C-alpha positions as a printed NumPy array, in Angstrom:
array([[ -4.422, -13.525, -10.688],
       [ -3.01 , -10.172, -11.738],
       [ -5.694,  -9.281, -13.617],
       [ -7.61 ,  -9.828,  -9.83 ],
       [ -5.203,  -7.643,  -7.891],
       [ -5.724,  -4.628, -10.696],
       [ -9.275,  -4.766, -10.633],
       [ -9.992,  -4.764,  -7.419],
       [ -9.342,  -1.253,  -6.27 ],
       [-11.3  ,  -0.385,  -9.18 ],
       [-14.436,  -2.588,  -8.432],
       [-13.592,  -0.789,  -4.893],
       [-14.058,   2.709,  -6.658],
       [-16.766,   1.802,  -8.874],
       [-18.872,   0.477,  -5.364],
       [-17.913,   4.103,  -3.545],
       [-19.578,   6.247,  -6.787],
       [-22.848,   5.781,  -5.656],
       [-23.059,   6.453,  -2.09 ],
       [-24.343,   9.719,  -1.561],
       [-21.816,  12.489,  -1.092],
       [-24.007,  14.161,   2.206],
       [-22.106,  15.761,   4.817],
       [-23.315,  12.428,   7.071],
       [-21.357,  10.74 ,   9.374],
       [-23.099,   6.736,   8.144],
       [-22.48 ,   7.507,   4.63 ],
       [-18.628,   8.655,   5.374],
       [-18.084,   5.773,   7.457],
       [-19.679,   3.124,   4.869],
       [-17.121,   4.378,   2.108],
       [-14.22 ,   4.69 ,   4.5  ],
       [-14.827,   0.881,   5.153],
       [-15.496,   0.245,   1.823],
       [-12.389,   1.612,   0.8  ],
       [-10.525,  -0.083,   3.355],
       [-11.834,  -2.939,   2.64 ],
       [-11.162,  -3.009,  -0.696],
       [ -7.429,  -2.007,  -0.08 ],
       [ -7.093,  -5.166,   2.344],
       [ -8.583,  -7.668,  -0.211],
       [ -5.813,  -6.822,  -2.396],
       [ -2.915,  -7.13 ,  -0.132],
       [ -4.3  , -10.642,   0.865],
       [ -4.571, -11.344,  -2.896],
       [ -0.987, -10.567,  -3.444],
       [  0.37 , -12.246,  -0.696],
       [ -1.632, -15.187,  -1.905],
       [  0.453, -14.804,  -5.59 ],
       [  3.739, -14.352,  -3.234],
       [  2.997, -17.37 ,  -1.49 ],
       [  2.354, -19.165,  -5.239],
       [  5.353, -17.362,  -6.852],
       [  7.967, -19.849,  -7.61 ],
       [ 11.607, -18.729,  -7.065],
       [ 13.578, -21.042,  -9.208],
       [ 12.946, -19.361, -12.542],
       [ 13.726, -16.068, -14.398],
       [ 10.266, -16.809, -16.577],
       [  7.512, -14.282, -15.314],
       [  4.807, -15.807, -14.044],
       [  0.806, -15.068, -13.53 ],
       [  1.339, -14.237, -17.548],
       [ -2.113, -12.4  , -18.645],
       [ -2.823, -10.728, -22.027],
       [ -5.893,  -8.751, -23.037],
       [ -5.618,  -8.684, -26.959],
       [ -9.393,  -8.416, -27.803],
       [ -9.326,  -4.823, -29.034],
       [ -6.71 ,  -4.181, -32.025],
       [ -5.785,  -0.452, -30.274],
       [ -5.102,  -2.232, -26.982],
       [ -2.958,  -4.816, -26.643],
       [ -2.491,  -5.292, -22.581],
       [  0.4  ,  -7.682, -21.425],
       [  0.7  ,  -8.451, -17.483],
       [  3.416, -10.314, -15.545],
       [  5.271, -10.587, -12.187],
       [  8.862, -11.92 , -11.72 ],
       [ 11.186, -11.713,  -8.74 ],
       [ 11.906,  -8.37 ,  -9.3  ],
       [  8.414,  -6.54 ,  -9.346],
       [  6.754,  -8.761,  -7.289],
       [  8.149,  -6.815,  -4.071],
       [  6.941,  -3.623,  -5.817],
       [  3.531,  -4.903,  -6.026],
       [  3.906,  -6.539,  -2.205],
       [  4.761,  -2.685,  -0.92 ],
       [  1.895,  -0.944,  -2.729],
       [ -0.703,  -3.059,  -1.581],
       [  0.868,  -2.924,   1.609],
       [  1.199,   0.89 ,   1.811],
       [ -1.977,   1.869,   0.512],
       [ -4.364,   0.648,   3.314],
       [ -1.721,   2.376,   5.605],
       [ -2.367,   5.323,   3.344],
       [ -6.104,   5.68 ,   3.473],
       [ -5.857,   4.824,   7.464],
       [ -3.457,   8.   ,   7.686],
       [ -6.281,  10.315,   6.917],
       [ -9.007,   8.368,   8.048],
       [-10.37 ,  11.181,  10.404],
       [ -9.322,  14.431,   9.158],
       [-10.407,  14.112,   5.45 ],
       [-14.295,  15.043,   5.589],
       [-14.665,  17.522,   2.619],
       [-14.445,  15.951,  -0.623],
       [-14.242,  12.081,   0.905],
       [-14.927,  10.106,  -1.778],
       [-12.734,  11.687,  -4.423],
       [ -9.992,  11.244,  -1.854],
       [-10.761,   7.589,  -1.307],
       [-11.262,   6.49 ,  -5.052],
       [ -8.074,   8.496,  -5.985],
       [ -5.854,   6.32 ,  -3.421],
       [ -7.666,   3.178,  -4.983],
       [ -7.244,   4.149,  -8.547],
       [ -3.367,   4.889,  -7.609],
       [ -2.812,   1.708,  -6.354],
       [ -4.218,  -0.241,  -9.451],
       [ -2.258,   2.352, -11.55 ],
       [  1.306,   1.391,  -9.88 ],
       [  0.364,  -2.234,  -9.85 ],
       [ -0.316,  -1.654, -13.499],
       [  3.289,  -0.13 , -13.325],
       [  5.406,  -2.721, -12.026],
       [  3.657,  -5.888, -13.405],
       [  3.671,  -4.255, -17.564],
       [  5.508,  -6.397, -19.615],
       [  5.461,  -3.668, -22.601],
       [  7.153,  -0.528, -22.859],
       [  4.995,   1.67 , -23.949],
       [  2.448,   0.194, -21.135],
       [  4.768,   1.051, -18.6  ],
       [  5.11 ,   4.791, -19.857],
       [  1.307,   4.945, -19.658],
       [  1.055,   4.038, -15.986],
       [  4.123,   5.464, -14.939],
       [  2.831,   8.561, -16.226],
       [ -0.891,   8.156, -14.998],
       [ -0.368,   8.144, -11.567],
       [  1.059,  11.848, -12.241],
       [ -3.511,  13.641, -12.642],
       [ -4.602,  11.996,  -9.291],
       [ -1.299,  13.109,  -7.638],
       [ -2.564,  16.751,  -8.829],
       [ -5.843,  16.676,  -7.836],
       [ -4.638,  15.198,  -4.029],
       [ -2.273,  17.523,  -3.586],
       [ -4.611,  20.831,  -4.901],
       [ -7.633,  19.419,  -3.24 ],
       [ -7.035,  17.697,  -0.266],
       [ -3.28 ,  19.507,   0.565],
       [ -2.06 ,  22.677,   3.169],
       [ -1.258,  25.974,   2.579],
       [ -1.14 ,  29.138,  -0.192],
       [  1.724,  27.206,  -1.777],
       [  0.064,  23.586,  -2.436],
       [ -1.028,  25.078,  -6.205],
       [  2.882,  25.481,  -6.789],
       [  3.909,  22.231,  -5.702],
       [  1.414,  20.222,  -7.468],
       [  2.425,  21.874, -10.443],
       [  6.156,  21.181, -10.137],
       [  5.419,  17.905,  -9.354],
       [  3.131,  17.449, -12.772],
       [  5.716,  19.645, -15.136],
       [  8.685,  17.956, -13.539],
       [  8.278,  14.723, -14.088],
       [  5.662,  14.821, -17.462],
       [  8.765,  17.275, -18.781],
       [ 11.369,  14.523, -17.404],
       [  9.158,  11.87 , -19.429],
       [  9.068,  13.2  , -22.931],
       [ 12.49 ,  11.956, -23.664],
       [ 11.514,   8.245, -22.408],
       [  8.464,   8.45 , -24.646],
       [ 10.755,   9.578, -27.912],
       [ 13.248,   6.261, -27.148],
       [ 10.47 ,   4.024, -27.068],
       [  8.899,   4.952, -29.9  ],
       [ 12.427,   4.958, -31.668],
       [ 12.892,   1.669, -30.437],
       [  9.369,   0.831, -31.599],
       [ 10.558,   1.775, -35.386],
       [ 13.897,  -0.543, -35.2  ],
       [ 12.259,  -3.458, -33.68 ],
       [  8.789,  -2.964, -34.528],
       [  7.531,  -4.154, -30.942],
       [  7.752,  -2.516, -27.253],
       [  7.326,  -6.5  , -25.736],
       [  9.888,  -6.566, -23.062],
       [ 11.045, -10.151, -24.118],
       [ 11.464,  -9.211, -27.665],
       [ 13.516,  -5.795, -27.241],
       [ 15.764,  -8.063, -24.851],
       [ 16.596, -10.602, -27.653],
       [ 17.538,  -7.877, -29.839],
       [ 21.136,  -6.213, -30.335],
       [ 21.424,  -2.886, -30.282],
       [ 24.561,  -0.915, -31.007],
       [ 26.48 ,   0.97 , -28.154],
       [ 25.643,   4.591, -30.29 ],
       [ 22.139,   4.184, -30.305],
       [ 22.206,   2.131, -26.637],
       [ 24.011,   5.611, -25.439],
       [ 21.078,   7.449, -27.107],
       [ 18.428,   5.609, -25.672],
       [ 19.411,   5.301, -21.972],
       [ 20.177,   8.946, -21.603],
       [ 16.4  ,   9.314, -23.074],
       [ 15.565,   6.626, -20.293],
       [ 18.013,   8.351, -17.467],
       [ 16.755,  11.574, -17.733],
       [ 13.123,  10.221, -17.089],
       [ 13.981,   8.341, -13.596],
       [ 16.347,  11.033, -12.82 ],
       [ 13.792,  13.183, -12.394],
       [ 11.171,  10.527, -10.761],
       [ 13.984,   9.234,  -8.493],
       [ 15.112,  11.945,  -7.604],
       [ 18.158,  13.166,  -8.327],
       [ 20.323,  16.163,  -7.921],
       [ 19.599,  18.949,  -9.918],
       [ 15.874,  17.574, -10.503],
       [ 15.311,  17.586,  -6.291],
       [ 13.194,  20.654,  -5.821],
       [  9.964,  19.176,  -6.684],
       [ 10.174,  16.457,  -3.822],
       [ 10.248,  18.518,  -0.638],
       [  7.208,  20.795,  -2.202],
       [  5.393,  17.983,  -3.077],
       [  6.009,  16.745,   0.366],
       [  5.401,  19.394,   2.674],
       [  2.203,  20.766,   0.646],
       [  0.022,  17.315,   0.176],
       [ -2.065,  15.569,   2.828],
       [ -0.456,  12.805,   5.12 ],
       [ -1.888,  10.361,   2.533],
       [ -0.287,  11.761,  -0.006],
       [  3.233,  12.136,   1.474],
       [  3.211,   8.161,   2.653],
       [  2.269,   7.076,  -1.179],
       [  4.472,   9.405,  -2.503],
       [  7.927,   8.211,  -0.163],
       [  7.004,   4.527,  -0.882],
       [  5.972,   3.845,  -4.061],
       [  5.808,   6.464,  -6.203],
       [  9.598,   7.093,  -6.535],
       [ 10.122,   2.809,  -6.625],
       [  8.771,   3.699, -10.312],
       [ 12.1  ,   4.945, -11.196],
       [ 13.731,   2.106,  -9.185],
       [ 11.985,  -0.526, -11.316],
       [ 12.628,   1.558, -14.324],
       [ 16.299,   1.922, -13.619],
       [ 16.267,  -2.26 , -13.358],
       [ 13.694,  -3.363, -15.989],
       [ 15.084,  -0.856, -18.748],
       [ 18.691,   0.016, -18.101],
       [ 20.256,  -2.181, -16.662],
       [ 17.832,  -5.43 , -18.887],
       [ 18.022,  -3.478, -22.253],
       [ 20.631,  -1.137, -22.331],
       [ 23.677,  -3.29 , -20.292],
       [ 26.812,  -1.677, -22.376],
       [ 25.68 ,   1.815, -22.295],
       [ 25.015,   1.037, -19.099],
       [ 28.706,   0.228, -18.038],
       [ 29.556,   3.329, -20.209],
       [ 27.952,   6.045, -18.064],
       [ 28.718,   4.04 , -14.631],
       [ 30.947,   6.587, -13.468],
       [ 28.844,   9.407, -14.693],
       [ 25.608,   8.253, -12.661],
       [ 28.171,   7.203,  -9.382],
       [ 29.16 ,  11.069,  -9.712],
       [ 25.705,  12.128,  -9.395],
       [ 24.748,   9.639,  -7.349],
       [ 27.201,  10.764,  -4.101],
       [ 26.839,  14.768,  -5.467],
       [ 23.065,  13.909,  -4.281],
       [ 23.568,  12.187,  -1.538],
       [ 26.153,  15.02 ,   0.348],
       [ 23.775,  17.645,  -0.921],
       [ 20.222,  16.262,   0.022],
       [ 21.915,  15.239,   3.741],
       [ 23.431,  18.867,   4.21 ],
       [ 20.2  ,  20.004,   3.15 ],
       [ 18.522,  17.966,   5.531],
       [ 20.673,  19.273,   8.329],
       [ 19.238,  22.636,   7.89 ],
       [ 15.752,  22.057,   7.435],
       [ 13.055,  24.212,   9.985],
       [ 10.209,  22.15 ,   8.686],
       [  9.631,  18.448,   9.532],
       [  7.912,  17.347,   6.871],
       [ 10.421,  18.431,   4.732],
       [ 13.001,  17.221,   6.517],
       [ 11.991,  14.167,   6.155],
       [ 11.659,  14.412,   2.469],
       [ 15.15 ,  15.543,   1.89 ],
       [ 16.334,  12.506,   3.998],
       [ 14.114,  10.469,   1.655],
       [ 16.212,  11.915,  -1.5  ],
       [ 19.706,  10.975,   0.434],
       [ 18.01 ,   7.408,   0.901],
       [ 17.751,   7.357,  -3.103],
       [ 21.003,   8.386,  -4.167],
       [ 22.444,   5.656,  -1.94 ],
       [ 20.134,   3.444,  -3.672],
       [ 21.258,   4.669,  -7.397],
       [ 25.023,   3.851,  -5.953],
       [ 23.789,  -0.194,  -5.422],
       [ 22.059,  -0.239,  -8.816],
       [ 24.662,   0.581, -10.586],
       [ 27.295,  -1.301,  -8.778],
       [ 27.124,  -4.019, -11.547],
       [ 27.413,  -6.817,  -8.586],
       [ 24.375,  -8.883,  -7.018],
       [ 24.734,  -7.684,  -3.915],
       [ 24.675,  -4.172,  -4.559],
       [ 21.284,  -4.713,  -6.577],
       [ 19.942,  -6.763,  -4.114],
       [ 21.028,  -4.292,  -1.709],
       [ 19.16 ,  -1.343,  -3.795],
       [ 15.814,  -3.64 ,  -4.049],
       [ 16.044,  -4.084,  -0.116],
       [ 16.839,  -0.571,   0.593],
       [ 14.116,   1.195,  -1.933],
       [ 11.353,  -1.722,   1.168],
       [ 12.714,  -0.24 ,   3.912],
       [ 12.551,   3.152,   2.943],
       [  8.646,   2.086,   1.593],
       [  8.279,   0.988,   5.396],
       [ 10.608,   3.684,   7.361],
       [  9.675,   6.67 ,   5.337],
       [  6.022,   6.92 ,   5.823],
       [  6.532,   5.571,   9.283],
       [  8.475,   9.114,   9.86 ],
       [  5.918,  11.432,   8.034],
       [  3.146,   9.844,  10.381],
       [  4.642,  10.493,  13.041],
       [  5.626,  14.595,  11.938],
       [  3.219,  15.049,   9.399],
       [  0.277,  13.417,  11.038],
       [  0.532,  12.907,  14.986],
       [  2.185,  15.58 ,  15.939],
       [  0.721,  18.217,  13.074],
       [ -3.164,  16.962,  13.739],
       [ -2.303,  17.598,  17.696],
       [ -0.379,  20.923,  17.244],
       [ -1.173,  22.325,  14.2  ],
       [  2.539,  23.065,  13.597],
       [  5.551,  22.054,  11.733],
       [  8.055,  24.248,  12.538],
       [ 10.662,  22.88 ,  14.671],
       [ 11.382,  25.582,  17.428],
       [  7.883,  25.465,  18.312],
       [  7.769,  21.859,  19.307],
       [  9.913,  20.376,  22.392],
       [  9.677,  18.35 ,  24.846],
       [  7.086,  15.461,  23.461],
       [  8.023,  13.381,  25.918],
       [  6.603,  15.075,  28.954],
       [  2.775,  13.948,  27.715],
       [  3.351,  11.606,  24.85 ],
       [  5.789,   8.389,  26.036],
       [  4.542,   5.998,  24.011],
       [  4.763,   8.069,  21.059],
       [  8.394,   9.143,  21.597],
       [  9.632,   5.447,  21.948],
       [  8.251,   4.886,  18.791],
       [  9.345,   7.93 ,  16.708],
       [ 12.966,   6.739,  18.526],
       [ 12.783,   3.406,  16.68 ],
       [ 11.997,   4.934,  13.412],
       [ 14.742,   7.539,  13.963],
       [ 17.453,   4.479,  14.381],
       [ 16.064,   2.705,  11.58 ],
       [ 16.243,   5.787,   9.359],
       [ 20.09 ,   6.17 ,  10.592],
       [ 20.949,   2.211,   9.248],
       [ 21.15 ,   0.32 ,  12.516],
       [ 22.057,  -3.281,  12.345],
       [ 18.786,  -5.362,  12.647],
       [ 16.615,  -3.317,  10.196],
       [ 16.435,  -3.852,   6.929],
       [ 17.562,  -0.279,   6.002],
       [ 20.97 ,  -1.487,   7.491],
       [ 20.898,  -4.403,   5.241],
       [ 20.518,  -2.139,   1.898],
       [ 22.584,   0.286,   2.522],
       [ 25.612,  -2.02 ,   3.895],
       [ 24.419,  -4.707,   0.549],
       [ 24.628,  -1.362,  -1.602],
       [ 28.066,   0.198,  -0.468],
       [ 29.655,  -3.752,  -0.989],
       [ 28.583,  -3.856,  -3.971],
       [ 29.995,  -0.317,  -5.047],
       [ 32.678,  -0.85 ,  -3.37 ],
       [ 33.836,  -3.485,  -5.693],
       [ 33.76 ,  -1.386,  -8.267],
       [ 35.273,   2.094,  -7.16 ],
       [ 36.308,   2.401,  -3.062],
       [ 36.218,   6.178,  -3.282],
       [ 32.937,   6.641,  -3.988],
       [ 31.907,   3.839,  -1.709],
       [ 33.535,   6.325,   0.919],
       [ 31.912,   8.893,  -0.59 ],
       [ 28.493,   7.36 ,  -0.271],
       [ 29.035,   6.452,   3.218],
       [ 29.539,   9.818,   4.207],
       [ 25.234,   9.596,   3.717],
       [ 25.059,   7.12 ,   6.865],
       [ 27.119,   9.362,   8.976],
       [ 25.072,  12.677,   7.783],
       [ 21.867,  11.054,   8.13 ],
       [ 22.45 ,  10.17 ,  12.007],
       [ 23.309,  13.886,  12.419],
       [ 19.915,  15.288,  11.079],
       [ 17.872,  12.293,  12.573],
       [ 19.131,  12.208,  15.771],
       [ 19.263,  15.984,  15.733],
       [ 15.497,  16.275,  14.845],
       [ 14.372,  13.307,  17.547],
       [ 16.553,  15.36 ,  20.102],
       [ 14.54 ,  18.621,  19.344],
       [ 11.178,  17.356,  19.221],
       [ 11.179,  15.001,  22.234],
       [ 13.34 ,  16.266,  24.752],
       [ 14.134,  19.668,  26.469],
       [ 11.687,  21.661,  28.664],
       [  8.143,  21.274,  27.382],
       [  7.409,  24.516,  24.547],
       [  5.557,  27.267,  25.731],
       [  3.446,  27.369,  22.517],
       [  2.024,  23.945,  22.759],
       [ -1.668,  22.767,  25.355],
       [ -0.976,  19.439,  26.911],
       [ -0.905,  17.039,  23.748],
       [ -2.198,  13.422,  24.202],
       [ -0.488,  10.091,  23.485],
       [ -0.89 ,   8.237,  20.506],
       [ -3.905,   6.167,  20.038],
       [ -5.043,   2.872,  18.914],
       [ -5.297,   3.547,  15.067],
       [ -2.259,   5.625,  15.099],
       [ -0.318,   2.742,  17.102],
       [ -1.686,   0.207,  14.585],
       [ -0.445,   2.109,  12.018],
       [  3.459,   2.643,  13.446],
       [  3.398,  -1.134,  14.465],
       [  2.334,  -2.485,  11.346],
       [  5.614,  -0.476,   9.581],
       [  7.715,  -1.577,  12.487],
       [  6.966,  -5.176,  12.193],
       [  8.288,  -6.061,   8.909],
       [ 11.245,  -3.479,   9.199],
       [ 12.746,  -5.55 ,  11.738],
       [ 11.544,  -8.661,  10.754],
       [ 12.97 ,  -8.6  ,   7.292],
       [ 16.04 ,  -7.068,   8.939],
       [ 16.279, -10.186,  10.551],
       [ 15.843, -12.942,   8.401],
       [ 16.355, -11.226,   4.684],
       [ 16.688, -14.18 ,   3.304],
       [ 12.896, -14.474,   3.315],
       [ 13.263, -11.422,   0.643],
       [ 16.792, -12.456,  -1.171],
       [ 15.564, -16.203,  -1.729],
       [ 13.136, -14.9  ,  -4.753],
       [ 15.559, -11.536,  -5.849],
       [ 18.88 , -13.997,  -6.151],
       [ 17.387, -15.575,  -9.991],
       [ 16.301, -12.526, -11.279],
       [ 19.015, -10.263,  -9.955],
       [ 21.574, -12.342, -11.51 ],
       [ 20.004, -12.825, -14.669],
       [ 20.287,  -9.373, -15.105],
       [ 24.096,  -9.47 , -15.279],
       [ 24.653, -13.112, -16.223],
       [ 22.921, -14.437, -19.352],
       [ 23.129, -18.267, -18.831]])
């Protein structure tokens, strides 16, 4: 079954290669439902395997090994933790391709096998039951991210970003890839289930997860590795952004779950206080950051970073809830996130051609529909009761709170700052007398709508009943901190 949802997007891929790259409008269309296409078979697949998945177990499940070749030895498998991973990138990356679907016409089938290569690259991420696997893809998805953001991005400055974004995190990596092959010469295996059976002493455990740290610091991320993030942002295409906010920096979420907390629980509880510290330092940063942003893309990108560090704070609560908190937090952001870059990055940049904020005001004079929407988004991006980003962040500060009050306080300050520069931004954009700079803009329309209504829906949904998404976390979570 895993084996199904990895090689689809790449049967997907292989089917768009030979369609003939002409600059005509049958052929573009044929591979943009191709690719679509393709993207939707997948997320049926995996709800079919969340549907299957059985809940009462910490075994993984869907097991599949490839040992044919001696060089390659691949090992697949989904428990309660990644299989919401998986769930959000098939999710997202139809909602990703539909972003673009009318203003990428130079280069389209490079852009539309990259997005379907990514997404069998992350699944390949989150479902790798060997370490040095997991290195491999979470390092893979780092060429295509390039070539999207140099090929298919804005401005002078794109070249730049993708480059931070590539040195960054391949620079942030090389310690993660020295730990596991250290580990690899004391065990003699990178199996997940084998390096979990073994002990390893606090010294080297303090060695190994800074190695480890340092890696999904800078992948999360957090403060001082944050200027990559808003480049990255503001410079690729809308595609790019919406992957980028929801599953691309979950990598470091599942990394800080499967590897830190699974393998390396005492070193772990060592550096607590040293990764709370940075934790809230991020958080009050990104969100005063945030306040003064001019561009809205970026904007949203720092909020995204804020987001994170509250996340960290749950993770390493050591309590269930404030893991389960961090796991429901890092969905909603998946679904709230690219919700907000669609609607700056996408519908109002493809109508105005601008991001700057004091040239757009007064949206709400042409585009109602649009407004009420971006409004929702806005709330849910602030942590109001009924969406799930309430949920994780209230599950998150609990949990933290157990352990140390102040920085619970600290971390809360995050909530408060992040209804400042949201409500701040929806005030500027929709309201006020209508700008002088901007033609009469039109309302949103049907693909557009689709595409803020399908994030919408299972933002408040799960906000609603979360139990639908605890039922399956509550085994593995706990397993994590509780060996039975």
């Amino acid at each position: 079954m895993i084996t199904l949802l990895i090689l689809i997007p790449i049967i997907g891929s292989l089917l768009l290669i030979p369609i003939s790259s002409e600059e005509n409008i049958e052929n573009k269309s044929q591979m943009k439902r191709i690719a679509l296409t393709t993207s939707l078979i997948n997320l049926f697949v995996s709800l079919f395997i969340w549907y299957q998945f059985d809940s009462n177990t910490t075994q993984y499940q869907f097991v599949s090994e490839f040992n044919q070749l001696n060089f390659c030895h691949l090992n697949f498998g989904i428990d309660g933790i990644s299989l919401f991973f998986v769930l959000l990138t098939t999710f997202v990356t139809p909602i990703a391709l539909l972003s673009n679907y009318t203003n990428i016409n130079k280069n389209l089938k490079l852009f539309l096998i990259s997005f379907l290569l990514l997404e069998s690259l992350q699944i390949c991420a989150f479902v790798s039951l060997d370490l040095l696997l997991f290195y491999i893809f979470f390092e893979s998805v780092l060429p295509i991210l390039f070539i999207v953001i140099v090929v298919f991005g804005h401005g002078e400055d794109r070249f730049r970003s993708a480059f931070l974004l590539f040195l960054y995190t391949l620079a942030g990596s090389l310690p993660m890839l020295l730990c596991i092959l250290s580990i690899y010469s004391y065990i003699g295996s990178t199996d997940f289930q084998l390096i979990s059976l073994c002990e390893i002493s606090l010294d080297s455990q303090k060695i190994l997860w800074l190695g480890f740290f340092i890696a999904f610091a800078v992948k999360t991320p957090l403060y001082p590795f944050i200027i990559w993030l808003p480049k990255a942002h503001s410079d690729s295409p809308l595609a790019g952004s919406i992957i980028l906010a929801a599953t691309i920096l979950k990598l470091a979420t599942y990394g800080y779950i499967r590897v830190l907390l699974n393998f390396f629980p005492d070193a772990t509880n060592y550096f607590s206080p040293l990764i709370q510290t940075i934790a809230t330092i991020t958080i009050i940063y990104a969100s005063l950051s945030t306040i003064i942003q001019q561009d809205t893309k970026r904007l949203i990108a720092y909020s995204s970073v804020a987001h994170m560090g509250v996340l960290v704070l749950g993770l390493f609560s050591n309590t269930i809830q404030g893991i389960e908190g961090a796991i429901l937090l890092a969905i909603a952001h998946g679904f709230v996130s690219p919700a907000l870059f669609t609607c700056v990055g996408g519908i109002i940049y493809d109508r105005t051609g601008k991001r700057i904020i004091n040239y757009i005001r007064g949206l709400a004079t042409y585009m109602p529909v649009f407004t009420i929407l971006f409004f929702v988004f806005t709330l849910a991006n602030t942590g109001i009761p009924l969406t799930l980003n309430f949920l994780g962040e209230q599950l998150s500060l609990i949990g933290i709170w157990q352990q140390n009050p102040y920085i619970a306080t600290l971390g809360a300050t995050g909530i408060l700052l992040s209804a400042c520069y949201s409500l701040f931004l929806y005030n500027r954009l929709s309201y006020g007398s209508y700008s002088p700079h901007l033609p009469i803009l039109k309302d949103i329309n049907r693909r557009e709508y689709s595409l803020l209504i399908s994030l919408l829906i299972p933002t408040i949904i799960f906000g609603i009943l979360p139990n639908v998404l605890l039922n399956p976390l509550h085994i593995s979570t706990s397993a994590l901190l509780y060996s039975v």
